[in-house]
Structure formats: structure tokens, C-alpha cells
Coordinates of C-alpha atoms in Angstrom, one line a residue:
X1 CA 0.0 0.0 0.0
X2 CA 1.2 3.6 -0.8
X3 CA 1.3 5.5 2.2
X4 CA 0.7 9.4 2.6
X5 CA 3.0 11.5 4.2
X6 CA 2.3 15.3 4.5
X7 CA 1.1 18.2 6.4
X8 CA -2.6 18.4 8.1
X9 CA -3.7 21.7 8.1
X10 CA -6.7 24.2 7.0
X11 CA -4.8 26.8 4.9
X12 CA -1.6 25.3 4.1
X13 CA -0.6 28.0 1.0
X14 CA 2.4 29.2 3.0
X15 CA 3.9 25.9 3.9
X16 CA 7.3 25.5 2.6
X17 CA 7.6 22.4 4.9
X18 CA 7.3 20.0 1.2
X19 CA 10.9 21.4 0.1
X20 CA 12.2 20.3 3.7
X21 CA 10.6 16.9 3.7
X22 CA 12.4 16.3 0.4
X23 CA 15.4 17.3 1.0
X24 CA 14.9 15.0 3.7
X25 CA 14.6 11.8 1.5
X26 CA 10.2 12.0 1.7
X27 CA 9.4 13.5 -1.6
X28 CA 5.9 12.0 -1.8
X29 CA 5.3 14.6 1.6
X30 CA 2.1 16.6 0.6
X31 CA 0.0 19.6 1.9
X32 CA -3.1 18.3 2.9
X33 CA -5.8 21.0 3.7
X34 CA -9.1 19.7 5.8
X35 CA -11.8 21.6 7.7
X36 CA -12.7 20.3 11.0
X37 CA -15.3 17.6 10.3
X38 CA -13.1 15.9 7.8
X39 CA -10.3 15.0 10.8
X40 CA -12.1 12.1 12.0
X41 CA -12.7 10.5 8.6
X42 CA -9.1 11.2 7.5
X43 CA -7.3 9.8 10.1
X44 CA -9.1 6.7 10.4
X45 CA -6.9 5.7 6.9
X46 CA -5.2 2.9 7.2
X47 CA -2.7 4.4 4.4
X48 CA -0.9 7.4 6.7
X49 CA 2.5 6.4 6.6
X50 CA 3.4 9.7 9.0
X51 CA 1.7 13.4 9.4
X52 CA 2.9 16.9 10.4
X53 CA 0.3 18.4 11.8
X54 CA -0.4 22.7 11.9
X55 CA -2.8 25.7 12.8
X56 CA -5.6 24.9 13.9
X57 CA -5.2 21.1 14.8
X58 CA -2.1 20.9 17.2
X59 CA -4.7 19.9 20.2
X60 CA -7.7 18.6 17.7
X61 CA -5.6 15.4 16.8
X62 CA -4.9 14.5 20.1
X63 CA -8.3 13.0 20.5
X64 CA -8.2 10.5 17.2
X65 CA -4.4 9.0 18.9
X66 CA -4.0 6.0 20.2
X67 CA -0.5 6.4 21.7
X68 CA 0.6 9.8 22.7
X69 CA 4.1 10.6 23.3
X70 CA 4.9 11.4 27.3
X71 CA 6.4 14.6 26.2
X72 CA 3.6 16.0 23.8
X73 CA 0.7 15.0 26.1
X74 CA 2.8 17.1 29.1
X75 CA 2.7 20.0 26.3
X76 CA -0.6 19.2 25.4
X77 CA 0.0 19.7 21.3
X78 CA 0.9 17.4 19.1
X79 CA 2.9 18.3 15.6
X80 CA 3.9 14.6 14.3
X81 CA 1.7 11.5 13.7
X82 CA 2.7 8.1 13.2
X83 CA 0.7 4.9 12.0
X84 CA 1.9 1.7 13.0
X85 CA 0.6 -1.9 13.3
X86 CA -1.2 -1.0 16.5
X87 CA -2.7 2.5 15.5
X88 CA -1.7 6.1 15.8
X89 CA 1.4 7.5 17.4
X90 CA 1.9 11.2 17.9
X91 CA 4.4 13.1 19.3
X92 CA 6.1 16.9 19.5
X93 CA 8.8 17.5 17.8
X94 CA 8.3 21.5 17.8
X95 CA 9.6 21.5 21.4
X96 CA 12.9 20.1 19.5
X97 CA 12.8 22.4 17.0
X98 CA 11.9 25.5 19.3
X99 CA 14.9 24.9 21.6
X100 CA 17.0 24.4 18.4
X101 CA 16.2 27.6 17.4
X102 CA 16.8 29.4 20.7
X103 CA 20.4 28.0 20.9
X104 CA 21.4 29.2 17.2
X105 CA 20.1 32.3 17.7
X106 CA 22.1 32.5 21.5
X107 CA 18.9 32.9 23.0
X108 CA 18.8 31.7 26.7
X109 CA 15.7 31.4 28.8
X110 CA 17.6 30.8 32.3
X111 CA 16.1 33.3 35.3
X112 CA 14.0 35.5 32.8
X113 CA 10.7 36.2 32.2
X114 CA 9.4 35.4 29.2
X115 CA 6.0 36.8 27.7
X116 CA 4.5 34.0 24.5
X117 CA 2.4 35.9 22.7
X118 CA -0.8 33.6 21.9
X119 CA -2.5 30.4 23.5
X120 CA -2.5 27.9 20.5
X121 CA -0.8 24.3 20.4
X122 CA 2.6 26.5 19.0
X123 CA 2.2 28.3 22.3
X124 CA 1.9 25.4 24.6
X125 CA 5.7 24.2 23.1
X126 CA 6.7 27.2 23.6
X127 CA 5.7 27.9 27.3
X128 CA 6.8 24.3 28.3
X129 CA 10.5 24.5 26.4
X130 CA 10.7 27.9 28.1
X131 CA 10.3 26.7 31.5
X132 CA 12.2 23.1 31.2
X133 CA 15.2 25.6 29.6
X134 CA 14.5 27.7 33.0
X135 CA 12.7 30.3 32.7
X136 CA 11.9 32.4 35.9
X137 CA 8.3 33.3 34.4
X138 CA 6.4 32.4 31.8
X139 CA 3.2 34.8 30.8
X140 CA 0.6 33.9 28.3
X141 CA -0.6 36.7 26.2
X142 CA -4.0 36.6 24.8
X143 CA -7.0 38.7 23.3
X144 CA -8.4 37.8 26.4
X145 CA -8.1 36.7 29.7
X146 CA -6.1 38.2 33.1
X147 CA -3.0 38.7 30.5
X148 CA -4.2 40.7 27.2
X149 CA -2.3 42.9 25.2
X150 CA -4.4 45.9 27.1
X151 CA -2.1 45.4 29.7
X152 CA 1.4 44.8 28.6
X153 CA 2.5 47.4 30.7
X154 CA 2.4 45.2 33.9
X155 CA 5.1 42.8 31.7
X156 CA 7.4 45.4 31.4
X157 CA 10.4 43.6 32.8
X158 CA 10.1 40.7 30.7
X159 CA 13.4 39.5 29.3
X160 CA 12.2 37.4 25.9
X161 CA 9.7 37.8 24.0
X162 CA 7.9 34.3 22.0
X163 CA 5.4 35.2 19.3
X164 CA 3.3 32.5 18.9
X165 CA 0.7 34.1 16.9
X166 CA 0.3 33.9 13.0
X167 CA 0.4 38.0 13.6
X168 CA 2.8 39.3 10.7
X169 CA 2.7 36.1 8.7
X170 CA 2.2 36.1 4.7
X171 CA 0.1 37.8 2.9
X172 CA -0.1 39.9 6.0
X173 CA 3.2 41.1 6.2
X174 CA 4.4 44.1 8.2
X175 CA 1.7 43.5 11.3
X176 CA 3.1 43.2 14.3
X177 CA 1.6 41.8 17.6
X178 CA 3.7 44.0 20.0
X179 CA 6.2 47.4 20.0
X180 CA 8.8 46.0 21.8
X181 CA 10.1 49.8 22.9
X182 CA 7.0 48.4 25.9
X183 CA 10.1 45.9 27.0
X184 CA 13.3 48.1 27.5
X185 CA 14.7 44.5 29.1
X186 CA 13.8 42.8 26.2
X187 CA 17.3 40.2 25.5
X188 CA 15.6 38.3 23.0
X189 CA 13.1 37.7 20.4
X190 CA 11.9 34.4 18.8
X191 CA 9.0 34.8 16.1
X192 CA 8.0 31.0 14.9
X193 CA 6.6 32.9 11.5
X194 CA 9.0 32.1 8.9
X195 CA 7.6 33.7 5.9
X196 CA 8.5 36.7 5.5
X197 CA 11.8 36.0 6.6
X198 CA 11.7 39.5 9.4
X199 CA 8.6 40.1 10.1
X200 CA 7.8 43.6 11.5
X201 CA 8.3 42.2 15.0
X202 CA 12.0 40.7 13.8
X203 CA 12.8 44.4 11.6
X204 CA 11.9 46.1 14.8
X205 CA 13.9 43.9 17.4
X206 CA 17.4 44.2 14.5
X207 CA 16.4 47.9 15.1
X208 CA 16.9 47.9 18.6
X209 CA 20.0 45.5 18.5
X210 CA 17.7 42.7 20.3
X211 CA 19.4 39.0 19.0
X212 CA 16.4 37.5 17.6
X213 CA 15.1 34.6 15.2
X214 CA 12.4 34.0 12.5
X215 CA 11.0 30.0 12.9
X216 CA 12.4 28.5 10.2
X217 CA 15.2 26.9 11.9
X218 CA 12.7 25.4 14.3
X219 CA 10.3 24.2 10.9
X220 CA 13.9 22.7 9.9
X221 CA 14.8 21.0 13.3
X222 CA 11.4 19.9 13.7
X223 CA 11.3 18.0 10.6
X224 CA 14.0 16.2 10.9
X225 CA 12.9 14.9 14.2
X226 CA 9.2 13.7 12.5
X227 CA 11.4 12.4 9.7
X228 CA 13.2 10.1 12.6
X229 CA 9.9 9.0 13.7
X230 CA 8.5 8.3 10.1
X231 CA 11.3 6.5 8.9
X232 CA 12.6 5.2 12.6
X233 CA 16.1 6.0 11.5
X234 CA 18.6 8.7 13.1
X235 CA 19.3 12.3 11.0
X236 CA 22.9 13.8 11.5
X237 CA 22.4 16.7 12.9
X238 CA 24.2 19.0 10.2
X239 CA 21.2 18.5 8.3
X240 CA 19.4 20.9 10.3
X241 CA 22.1 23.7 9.3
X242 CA 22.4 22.2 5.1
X243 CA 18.6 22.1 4.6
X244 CA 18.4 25.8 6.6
X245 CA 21.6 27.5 4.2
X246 CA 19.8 25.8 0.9
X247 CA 16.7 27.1 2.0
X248 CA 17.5 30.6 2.8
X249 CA 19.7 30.8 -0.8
X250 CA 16.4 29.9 -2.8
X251 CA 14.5 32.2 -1.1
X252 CA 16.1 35.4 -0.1
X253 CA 15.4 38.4 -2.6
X254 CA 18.3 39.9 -4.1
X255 CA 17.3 43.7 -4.0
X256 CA 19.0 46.3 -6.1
X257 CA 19.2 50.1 -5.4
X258 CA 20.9 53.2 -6.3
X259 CA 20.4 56.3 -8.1
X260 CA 18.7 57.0 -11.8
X261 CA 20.6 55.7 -14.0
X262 CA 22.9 53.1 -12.3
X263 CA 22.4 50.1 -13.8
X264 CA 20.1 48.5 -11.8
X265 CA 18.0 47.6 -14.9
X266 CA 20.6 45.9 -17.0
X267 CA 22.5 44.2 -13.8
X268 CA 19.2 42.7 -12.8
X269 CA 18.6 41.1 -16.2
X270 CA 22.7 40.0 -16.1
X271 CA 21.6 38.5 -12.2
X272 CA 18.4 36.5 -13.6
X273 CA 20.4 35.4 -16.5
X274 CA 23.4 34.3 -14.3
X275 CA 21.0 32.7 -11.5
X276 CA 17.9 32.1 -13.0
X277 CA 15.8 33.7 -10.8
X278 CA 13.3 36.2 -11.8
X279 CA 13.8 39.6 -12.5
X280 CA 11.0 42.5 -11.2
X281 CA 11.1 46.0 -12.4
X282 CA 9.2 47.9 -9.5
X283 CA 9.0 51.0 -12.0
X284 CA 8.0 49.4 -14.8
X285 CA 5.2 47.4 -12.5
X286 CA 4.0 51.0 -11.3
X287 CA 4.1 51.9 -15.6
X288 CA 1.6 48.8 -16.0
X289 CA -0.6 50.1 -13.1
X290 CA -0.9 53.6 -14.0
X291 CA -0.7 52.9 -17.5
X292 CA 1.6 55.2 -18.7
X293 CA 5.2 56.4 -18.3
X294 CA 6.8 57.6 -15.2
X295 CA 7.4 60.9 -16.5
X296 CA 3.5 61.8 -17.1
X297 CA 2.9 60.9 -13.7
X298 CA 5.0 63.2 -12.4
X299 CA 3.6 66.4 -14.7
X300 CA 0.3 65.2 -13.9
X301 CA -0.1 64.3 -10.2
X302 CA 3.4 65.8 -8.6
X303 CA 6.1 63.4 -7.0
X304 CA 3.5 62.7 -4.1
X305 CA 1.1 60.3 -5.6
X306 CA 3.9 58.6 -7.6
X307 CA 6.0 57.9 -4.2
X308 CA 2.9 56.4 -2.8
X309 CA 2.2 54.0 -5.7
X310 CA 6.1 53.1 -5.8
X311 CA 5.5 52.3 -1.8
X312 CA 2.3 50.0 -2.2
X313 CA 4.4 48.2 -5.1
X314 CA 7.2 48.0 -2.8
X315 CA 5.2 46.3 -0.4
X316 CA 3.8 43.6 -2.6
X317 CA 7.1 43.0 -4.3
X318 CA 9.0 42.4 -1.4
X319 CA 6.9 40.1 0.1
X320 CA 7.6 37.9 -2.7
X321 CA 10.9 35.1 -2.1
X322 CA 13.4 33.9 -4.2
X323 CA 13.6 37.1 -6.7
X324 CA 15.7 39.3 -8.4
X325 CA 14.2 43.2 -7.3
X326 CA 15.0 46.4 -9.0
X327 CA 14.5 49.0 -7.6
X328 CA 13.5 53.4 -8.7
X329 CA 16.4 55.6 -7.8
X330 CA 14.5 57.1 -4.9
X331 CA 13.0 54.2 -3.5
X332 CA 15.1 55.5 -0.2
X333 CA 13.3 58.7 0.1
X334 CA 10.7 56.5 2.0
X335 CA 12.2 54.3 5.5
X336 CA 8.8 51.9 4.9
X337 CA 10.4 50.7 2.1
X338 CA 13.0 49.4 4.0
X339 CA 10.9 47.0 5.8
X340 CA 9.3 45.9 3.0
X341 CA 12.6 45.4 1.1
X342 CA 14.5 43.7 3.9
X343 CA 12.0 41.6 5.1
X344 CA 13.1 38.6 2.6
X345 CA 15.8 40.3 1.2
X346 CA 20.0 41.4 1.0
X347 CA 19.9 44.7 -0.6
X348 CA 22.7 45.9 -2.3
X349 CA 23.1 49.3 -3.3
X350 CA 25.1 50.1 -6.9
X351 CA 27.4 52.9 -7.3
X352 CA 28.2 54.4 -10.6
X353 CA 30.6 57.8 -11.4
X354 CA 27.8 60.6 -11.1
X355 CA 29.0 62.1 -14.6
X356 CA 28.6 59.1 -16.4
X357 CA 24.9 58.6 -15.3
X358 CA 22.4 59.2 -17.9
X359 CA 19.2 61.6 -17.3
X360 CA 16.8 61.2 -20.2
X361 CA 13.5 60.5 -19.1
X362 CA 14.1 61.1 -15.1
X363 CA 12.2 63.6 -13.6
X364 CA 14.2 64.4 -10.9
X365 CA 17.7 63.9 -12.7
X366 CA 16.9 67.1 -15.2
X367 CA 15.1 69.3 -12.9
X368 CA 17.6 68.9 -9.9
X369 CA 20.8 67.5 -11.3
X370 CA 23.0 64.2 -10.7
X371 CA 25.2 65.9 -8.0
X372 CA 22.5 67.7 -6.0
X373 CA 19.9 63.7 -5.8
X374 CA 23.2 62.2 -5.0
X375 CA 23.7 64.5 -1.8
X376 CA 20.0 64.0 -0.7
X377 CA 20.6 60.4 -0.8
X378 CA 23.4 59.3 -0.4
X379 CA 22.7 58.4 3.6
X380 CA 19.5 57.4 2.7
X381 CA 20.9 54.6 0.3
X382 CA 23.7 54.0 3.0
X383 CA 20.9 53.2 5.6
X384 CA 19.5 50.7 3.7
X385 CA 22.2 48.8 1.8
X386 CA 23.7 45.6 3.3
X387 CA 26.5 45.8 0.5
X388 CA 27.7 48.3 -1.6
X389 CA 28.3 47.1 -5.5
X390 CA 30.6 49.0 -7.4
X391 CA 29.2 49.5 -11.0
X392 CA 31.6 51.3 -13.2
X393 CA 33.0 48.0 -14.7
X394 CA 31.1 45.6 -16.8
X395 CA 27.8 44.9 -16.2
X396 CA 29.0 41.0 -16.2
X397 CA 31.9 41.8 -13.7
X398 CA 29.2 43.6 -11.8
X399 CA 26.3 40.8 -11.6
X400 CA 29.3 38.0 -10.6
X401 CA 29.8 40.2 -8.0
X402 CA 27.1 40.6 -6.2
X403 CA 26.4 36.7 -6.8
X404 CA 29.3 35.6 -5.4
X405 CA 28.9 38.3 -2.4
X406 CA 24.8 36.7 -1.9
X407 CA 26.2 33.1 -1.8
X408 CA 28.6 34.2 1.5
X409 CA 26.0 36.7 2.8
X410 CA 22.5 35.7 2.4
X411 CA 22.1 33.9 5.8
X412 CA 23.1 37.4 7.3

């Protein structure tokens, strides 16, 4: 009999646990979306070779296994399903894959307070790895209840901070469940969203200097601990950190900026070509939109409504993985495009002799001159660039640079 292995969940579009399980050896691992009154049915097959299981069923499954795992039922959530001879095993491996991610990220829960945002299964891991890794407090934050987030204040001293909540998490990207300014003893941050890759709560805790961690290295570690179980073999533990590096290659955004005219066009088409990745123009996206050149939209609505249209194209771009982005020459002019630019991406800024930089059909170029944009923005592009890309050479030499530079970078 062919057996299924996959992940149970309701809306299952963000997963990008299929890639893992395959690197993993299980390429037959599927996404298997069911609404609550299809559980029963489902897991009652006798052909479920082994199950991840996510949002909303963490608890649900519980009551449909025959043998739960000491650990999990202590937790009381359940992430990994097993059918043997004698029915259904489940276990936990999150709590495996949370305290995995903790230690890479030098994250340490001894004598602190910490405050988990939300009261799902992903929080129950989360409360009971913090306290066995011990923690001098653990506080539950819910919409309700004698701990909400109407009165955060009271948490003020609390040393990490666990968000648990699908709060920030794609399509939905730049929400964030906390400011963590409310937490000026704030030492760490652990956000088990993984896509986007900083989530507003991540951007804001890099802002502040706050060692934190997105949850893909727990999605990794936890994977290869259900793989054990399916399989009833032992992983190396490397894999963890060769499955995490492939990952984050194939699916951080290289992002291109610099002034009008400075080849981030042509060394974004050399990048796809050399990569093969896709290249997106966000100008020539806000063209197809407005339907008509850039130019006409600034004599016709000022620089204004253009910036705004370039922001909300911004946004939507940068959510996006695994691209090639290029960017307008002022794209800096406006700090929320940071966020939505570094959130799944290394950004790397090109840099091209002023007088060599053409001005036909920019705006700003002709009315204000090469020298005088470059003084308005040169600490803007500064701020935002992880690298800086010299661009006075080939456009070849150029786009093997920045490669080469992504390929030793883009875990950073």
C-alpha cells in the first residue's frame, strides 16, 4: 500500500515544509488541507504512513491517537503522527525544533521572564520549552483573559519575548503583535513565523539590537525529528544547518538600489540570467498600473502620488521570495520601504561615477541635477544597503559580484 505522508492543516498555502521533507529523503510529503469535520474520517486511513500536523489542529488530533508521546501530552499539542501496526502514534517534535532555534540564535531562557504571545498548540511548546530551559516566568498573552495585550505594561520587565501568533505572517506582512520599545529589558526575540523572513516584529527587534530569530530553523529542526519518527532512523544533525543554508539561498530576494541611471536595470537582467531567478522591475510594474510612463505621472499628479504607488508596489514585491528586485532611484526617500525590502531580502546598493549617469526621461535627474539627488541620498541609500556594488566595470563583472557576495552573505 502507498502510504501518505504530508502536512494536516486548513490553509496550508504558506507551507514551505514540502521542500524540507524532500530534501529530507520523503518527496511524496504533501499539503493536505481539511476543515474540521473531515479529521475524523481522515485519520481513520489505514494508508498514513506519517503526518505533520499545523494551525488549527495541534490539540484537535490528540483525541483521534492511540498512543501519545509522554512529552507531547505534558505539552498538550501534538505536531507529528505516526501509523503503525497497533494505530496512531503522535508526538512533539516542535519543542525540539523550538529549543533548536533558541540555541542558534544564542537565545537563553535561564532566570528570565518570558511573555508567548498567543495560546495555541505552538504556544503550549513554547511555554513548556521555556520553563524546562529555565525560565523564571512564563506569561501567556491573549486577546483575552487576566494577560491581554491591554495590559502589557504590567510585563514590562520581561526578558524574551515568543510570538506564537500567526500575527505578521504572509500575505499579511508588516503587522506586528507587540512594539517591543513596551520591554526596554527585552534580550531576545523568537518569532515562529517564517515567511517573511523579518517580520515587523524581527525588523523592529534588528532595530533595537535585540538578537532575535524567524521560525524557520525550528520548521527545519522539527522536521528532521518527525522524519526520525517516520522512517525510525537517526538524522545527523548538520542536516538541520544544510537544509536551513539551501533554503535561505532559494529564497532570499536579491534587492538592487541606487540612483537613476545606475544600472540597476541591465545588472538585474545580467543576475536572472546568471541565476535564474526572476527579475521584477518595480518602476516598470507602477508603468503597467498607471498605464503610462513615469514621466507623465510626475507632470500630472506631482512626486506625491507617484511615491505612494512606488510604496504599495514595494510592499507587494518584497513580500515575494526567491527574486531578483529592481529598484526606482528614490525608493530611499521613504524608510517603509526598508521593511518591505529587507523583510526577505539582502539589498545591495550600486554605485556608478555621477558624470557618467544618464538623465533622459528622469524627472528628478533634469530638474535637480546628478550631484545635488546624490547629496539627498546618499545616507538614505547608505541606511539601507547591506553591500555596496561597485558598477563602473562591466555589467558582467558587476552581476558576478554581487552573486558571489549573496552566496557568502545571504544567511546574514
Amino acid at each position: 500500500m502507498e502510504k501518505i505522508y504530508g502536512l494536516l492543516g486548513r490553509k496550508l498555502g504558506h507551507s514551505w515544509s514540502a521542500p524540507i521533507h524532500a530534501e529530507l529523503g520523503c518527496r511524496d510529503y504533501r499539503l493536505i488541507e481539511l476543515e474540521p469535520e473531515e479529521l475524523g474520517t481522515f485519520l481513520a486511513r489505514a494508508d498514513i504512513g506519517g503526518l505533520n500536523v499545523t494551525i488549527p489542529y495541534k490539540r484537535e488530533v490528540m483525541a483521534y491517537c492511540d498512543k501519545i508521546d509522554e512529552a507531547a501530552r505534558a505539552i498538550g499539542s501534538v505536531n507529528t503522527i505516526v501509523r503503525r501496526q497497533d494505530g496512531l502514534y503522535a508526538y512533539n517534535t516542535d519543542a525540539a525544533g523550538f529549543c533548536f532555534m533558541a540555541k542558534r540564535a544564542g537565545i537563553s531562557f535561564a532566570g528570565k521572564k518570558v511573555l508567548v504571545l498567543g495560546s495555541g498548540g505552538a504556544s503550549l511548546t513554547a511555554q513548556a520549552m521555556a520553563k524546562k530551559e529555565g525560565a523564571r516566568e512564563v506569561v501567556v498573552i491573549s486577546r483575552r483573559g487576566e494577560n491581554n495585550y491591554g495590559n502589557l505594561h504590567l510585563h514590562a520587565d520581561a526578558g524574551i519575548v515568543v510570538n506564537a501568533t500567526p500575527v505578521g505572517m504572509f500575505p499579511h506582512n508588516g503587522e506586528a503583535p507587540v512594539d517591543l520599545t513596551a520591554f526596554p529589558r527585552c534580550s531576545g526575540v523568537l518569532d515562529l513565523i517564517y515567511n517573511p523572513r523579518r517580520t515587523a516584529l524581527l525588523l523592529q527587534a534588528e532595530q533595537l539590537g535585540i538578537p532575535c530569530s524567524d521560525g524557520l530553523p525550528m520548521l527545519v529542526a522539527q522536521a528532521t525529528a518527525a522524519e526520525e519518527h517516520f522512517f525510525e532512523k537517526t538524522i545527523p544533525e548538520r542536516e538541520n544547518e544544510r537544509i536551513l543554508a539551501k533554503l535561505r539561498r532559494e529564497t532570499t530576494n536579491i534587492v538592487l538600489i541606487g540612483m537613476p541611471g545606475s544600472g540597476k536595470t541591465t545588472v538585474g537582467e545580467a543576475l536572472a540570467a546568471l541565476t535564474g531567478r526572476e527579475a521584477i522591475d518595480v518602476d516598470q510594474e507602477i508603468v503597467r498600473r498607471a498605464g503610462r510612463p513615469i514621466p507623465e505621472i510626475f507632470a500630472s499628479e506631482g512626486e506625491g502620488a507617484f511615491r505612494k504607488l512606488e510604496r504599495q508596489v514595494t510592499a507587494e514585491l518584497g513580500a515575494l521570495s526567491g527574486k531578483v528586485i529592481l529598484t526606482g532611484g528614490g525608493v530611499v526617500k521613504d524608510q517603509r520601504n526598508y521593511g518591505s525590502l529587507h523583510q526577505n531580502g539582502r539589498i545591495y546598493h550600486l554605485w556608478r561615477e555621477l558624470d557618467i549617469l544618464p538623465v533622459e526621461g528622469r524627472p528628478l535627474s533634469q530638474g535637480r541635477g546628478a550631484e545635488a539627488l546624490w547629496q539627498e541620498r546618499k545616507p538614505l541609500y547608505e541606511q539601507f544597503r547591506d553591500a555596496l556594488a561597485d558598477n563602473n566595470g562591466t555589467v558582467e563583472e558587476t552581476a558576478t559580484w554581487i552573486w558571489r557576495d549573496f552566496c557568502a552573505h545571504f544567511g546574514a
